[in-house]
């Protein structure tokens, strides 16, 4: 474990767009997974929400080179720092459970794996919760994120969930995250699934 961590947005100034997209979506994934974790608590929720707000302010602005990129870099450095703090306290979820073995057995960068899986995994989690535990607090939290990230005052929880999923899909497209093709006959599926279960 390091004794010191230097978080300096100026060091991020030379990051290319693909790195901004991958690392930004990894930080967002870590914050969302921490926020809906079974181990989440008011302290980690406050940090996660603050980080998610920072991602909303900074990620696309920095990636697209709009407005004040120095401010956007600072927002994303802050979000990434908070994502590390929250995941260390309450753990992660299904996206990271799958991204870890995908990166271990295929040349898929971790942030790219997280970014491309986030919308689909979130949709699956929401659907599973609706079927198994429709009153689960995580559904309320996902709906809260739908309002927070879109900036829209949507009253109906189902509409807020839909807005969240739509936004995550749109960001994946806007950030031009690379897609990877895995073939069923490559002998890796069982290995990935087994290691995803171990990592989740």
Coordinates of C-alpha atoms in Angstrom, one line a residue:
X1 CA 0.0 0.0 0.0
X2 CA 1.4 3.4 -0.9
X3 CA 2.1 5.9 1.9
X4 CA 1.2 8.8 -0.4
X5 CA -1.1 9.4 -3.3
X6 CA -0.6 12.6 -5.4
X7 CA -3.8 13.7 -7.1
X8 CA -2.8 16.5 -9.5
X9 CA -5.2 17.2 -12.4
X10 CA -2.3 18.9 -14.2
X11 CA -0.7 15.5 -14.7
X12 CA -3.7 14.5 -16.7
X13 CA -3.4 17.2 -19.3
X14 CA -1.7 15.0 -21.9
X15 CA -4.2 12.1 -21.7
X16 CA -5.5 11.1 -25.1
X17 CA -9.3 10.8 -25.6
X18 CA -9.4 7.0 -25.5
X19 CA -7.7 7.0 -22.1
X20 CA -10.0 9.8 -20.8
X21 CA -13.0 7.7 -21.9
X22 CA -11.9 4.4 -20.5
X23 CA -10.6 5.7 -17.1
X24 CA -13.5 8.1 -16.7
X25 CA -16.0 5.3 -17.2
X26 CA -14.1 3.0 -14.8
X27 CA -14.3 5.7 -12.2
X28 CA -18.0 6.2 -12.8
X29 CA -18.6 2.4 -12.6
X30 CA -16.7 2.2 -9.3
X31 CA -18.8 5.0 -7.9
X32 CA -22.1 3.5 -9.0
X33 CA -21.2 0.1 -7.8
X34 CA -20.2 1.5 -4.5
X35 CA -23.4 3.5 -4.2
X36 CA -25.7 0.4 -4.7
X37 CA -23.5 -2.0 -2.8
X38 CA -25.1 -4.1 -0.1
X39 CA -22.3 -2.8 2.2
X40 CA -23.0 0.9 1.4
X41 CA -23.5 3.3 4.3
X42 CA -24.4 7.0 4.6
X43 CA -20.7 8.0 4.6
X44 CA -19.8 6.1 1.4
X45 CA -23.1 7.2 -0.2
X46 CA -22.2 10.8 0.3
X47 CA -18.8 10.3 -1.2
X48 CA -20.1 8.3 -4.1
X49 CA -22.8 10.9 -5.0
X50 CA -20.3 13.7 -4.8
X51 CA -18.0 11.8 -7.2
X52 CA -20.9 11.0 -9.6
X53 CA -21.8 14.7 -9.7
X54 CA -18.2 15.4 -10.5
X55 CA -18.3 12.9 -13.4
X56 CA -21.4 14.6 -14.7
X57 CA -19.6 17.9 -14.7
X58 CA -16.2 16.7 -16.0
X59 CA -16.2 13.6 -18.2
X60 CA -17.8 14.6 -21.5
X61 CA -16.4 18.2 -21.2
X62 CA -12.9 16.9 -20.8
X63 CA -13.2 14.2 -23.5
X64 CA -14.7 16.6 -26.0
X65 CA -12.3 19.4 -25.2
X66 CA -15.1 21.8 -24.5
X67 CA -15.1 24.9 -22.2
X68 CA -12.7 24.7 -19.2
X69 CA -10.8 21.4 -19.6
X70 CA -8.7 22.2 -16.5
X71 CA -11.8 22.4 -14.4
X72 CA -13.1 19.2 -16.0
X73 CA -9.8 17.4 -15.3
X74 CA -10.0 18.5 -11.7
X75 CA -13.5 17.2 -11.5
X76 CA -12.5 13.8 -12.9
X77 CA -9.4 13.6 -10.6
X78 CA -11.6 14.2 -7.7
X79 CA -14.2 11.6 -8.9
X80 CA -11.5 9.0 -9.4
X81 CA -10.1 9.6 -5.9
X82 CA -13.5 9.2 -4.3
X83 CA -14.2 6.0 -6.4
X84 CA -11.0 4.5 -4.9
X85 CA -12.1 5.4 -1.4
X86 CA -15.6 4.1 -1.7
X87 CA -14.6 0.8 -3.4
X88 CA -12.1 0.2 -0.6
X89 CA -14.8 0.5 2.0
X90 CA -17.8 -1.3 0.4
X91 CA -16.5 -3.3 -2.6
X92 CA -17.7 -3.4 -6.2
X93 CA -20.3 -5.3 -8.3
X94 CA -21.1 -7.2 -11.4
X95 CA -19.3 -5.0 -13.9
X96 CA -15.9 -5.4 -12.1
X97 CA -16.6 -9.1 -11.4
X98 CA -16.7 -9.6 -15.2
X99 CA -14.2 -7.0 -16.3
X100 CA -11.4 -8.6 -14.2
X101 CA -11.4 -12.0 -15.9
X102 CA -12.0 -10.4 -19.3
X103 CA -8.8 -8.4 -18.9
X104 CA -6.9 -11.3 -17.5
X105 CA -7.7 -13.7 -20.4
X106 CA -8.1 -11.2 -23.3
X107 CA -6.3 -8.0 -24.3
X108 CA -9.1 -5.8 -23.2
X109 CA -8.2 -2.7 -21.2
X110 CA -9.9 -2.6 -17.8
X111 CA -11.5 0.8 -18.2
X112 CA -12.8 -0.1 -21.7
X113 CA -14.3 -3.3 -20.3
X114 CA -16.0 -1.5 -17.5
X115 CA -17.3 1.3 -19.8
X116 CA -18.8 -1.1 -22.4
X117 CA -20.4 -3.3 -19.7
X118 CA -21.8 -0.6 -17.4
X119 CA -25.1 0.1 -19.2
X120 CA -25.9 -3.6 -19.9
X121 CA -25.0 -4.8 -16.4
X122 CA -27.0 -2.0 -14.8
X123 CA -30.0 -2.9 -16.9
X124 CA -29.6 -6.6 -15.8
X125 CA -29.3 -5.6 -12.2
X126 CA -32.4 -3.4 -12.3
X127 CA -34.4 -6.1 -14.0
X128 CA -33.3 -8.8 -11.5
X129 CA -34.1 -6.5 -8.6
X130 CA -37.6 -5.8 -10.0
X131 CA -38.3 -9.5 -10.3
X132 CA -36.8 -10.7 -7.0
X133 CA -36.9 -7.7 -4.6
X134 CA -39.0 -4.9 -6.0
X135 CA -38.7 -2.9 -2.8
X136 CA -34.9 -3.2 -2.6
X137 CA -33.1 0.1 -1.7
X138 CA -30.8 -0.3 -4.7
X139 CA -33.7 0.3 -7.1
X140 CA -34.4 3.6 -5.3
X141 CA -30.7 4.5 -5.6
X142 CA -30.5 3.7 -9.3
X143 CA -33.6 5.9 -9.8
X144 CA -31.9 8.6 -7.8
X145 CA -28.9 8.4 -10.2
X146 CA -31.3 8.7 -13.2
X147 CA -32.4 12.2 -11.9
X148 CA -28.9 13.2 -10.8
X149 CA -27.1 12.4 -14.1
X150 CA -29.7 13.6 -16.4
X151 CA -30.5 16.7 -14.4
X152 CA -34.2 16.2 -15.0
X153 CA -36.8 16.3 -12.3
X154 CA -38.5 13.0 -13.2
X155 CA -41.2 11.9 -10.6
X156 CA -41.9 8.3 -11.7
X157 CA -39.2 5.9 -10.5
X158 CA -39.5 3.6 -13.5
X159 CA -39.0 6.6 -15.8
X160 CA -35.9 7.6 -13.8
X161 CA -34.5 4.1 -14.2
X162 CA -35.1 4.3 -17.9
X163 CA -33.4 7.7 -18.1
X164 CA -30.3 6.3 -16.3
X165 CA -30.0 3.4 -18.7
X166 CA -30.5 5.7 -21.7
X167 CA -27.8 8.1 -20.5
X168 CA -25.3 5.3 -19.8
X169 CA -25.9 3.9 -23.3
X170 CA -25.5 7.3 -24.9
X171 CA -22.3 8.0 -23.0
X172 CA -20.8 4.7 -24.1
X173 CA -21.5 5.7 -27.7
X174 CA -20.3 9.3 -27.3
X175 CA -17.1 8.2 -25.7
X176 CA -16.4 5.8 -28.6
X177 CA -15.4 3.0 -26.4
X178 CA -13.9 0.2 -28.4
X179 CA -16.0 -3.0 -28.8
X180 CA -14.4 -6.4 -28.5
X181 CA -15.6 -9.6 -30.2
X182 CA -15.2 -12.9 -28.2
X183 CA -16.0 -16.1 -30.0
X184 CA -17.9 -18.9 -28.3
X185 CA -15.5 -21.6 -29.5
X186 CA -12.4 -20.0 -28.1
X187 CA -12.5 -22.2 -25.0
X188 CA -12.4 -19.1 -22.7
X189 CA -16.1 -18.8 -21.7
X190 CA -16.1 -21.3 -18.9
X191 CA -12.8 -19.8 -17.6
X192 CA -14.3 -16.3 -17.7
X193 CA -17.5 -17.3 -16.0
X194 CA -15.7 -19.3 -13.2
X195 CA -13.4 -16.4 -12.5
X196 CA -16.2 -13.8 -12.7
X197 CA -18.0 -15.7 -9.9
X198 CA -14.8 -15.7 -7.9
X199 CA -14.3 -12.0 -8.4
X200 CA -17.8 -10.8 -7.8

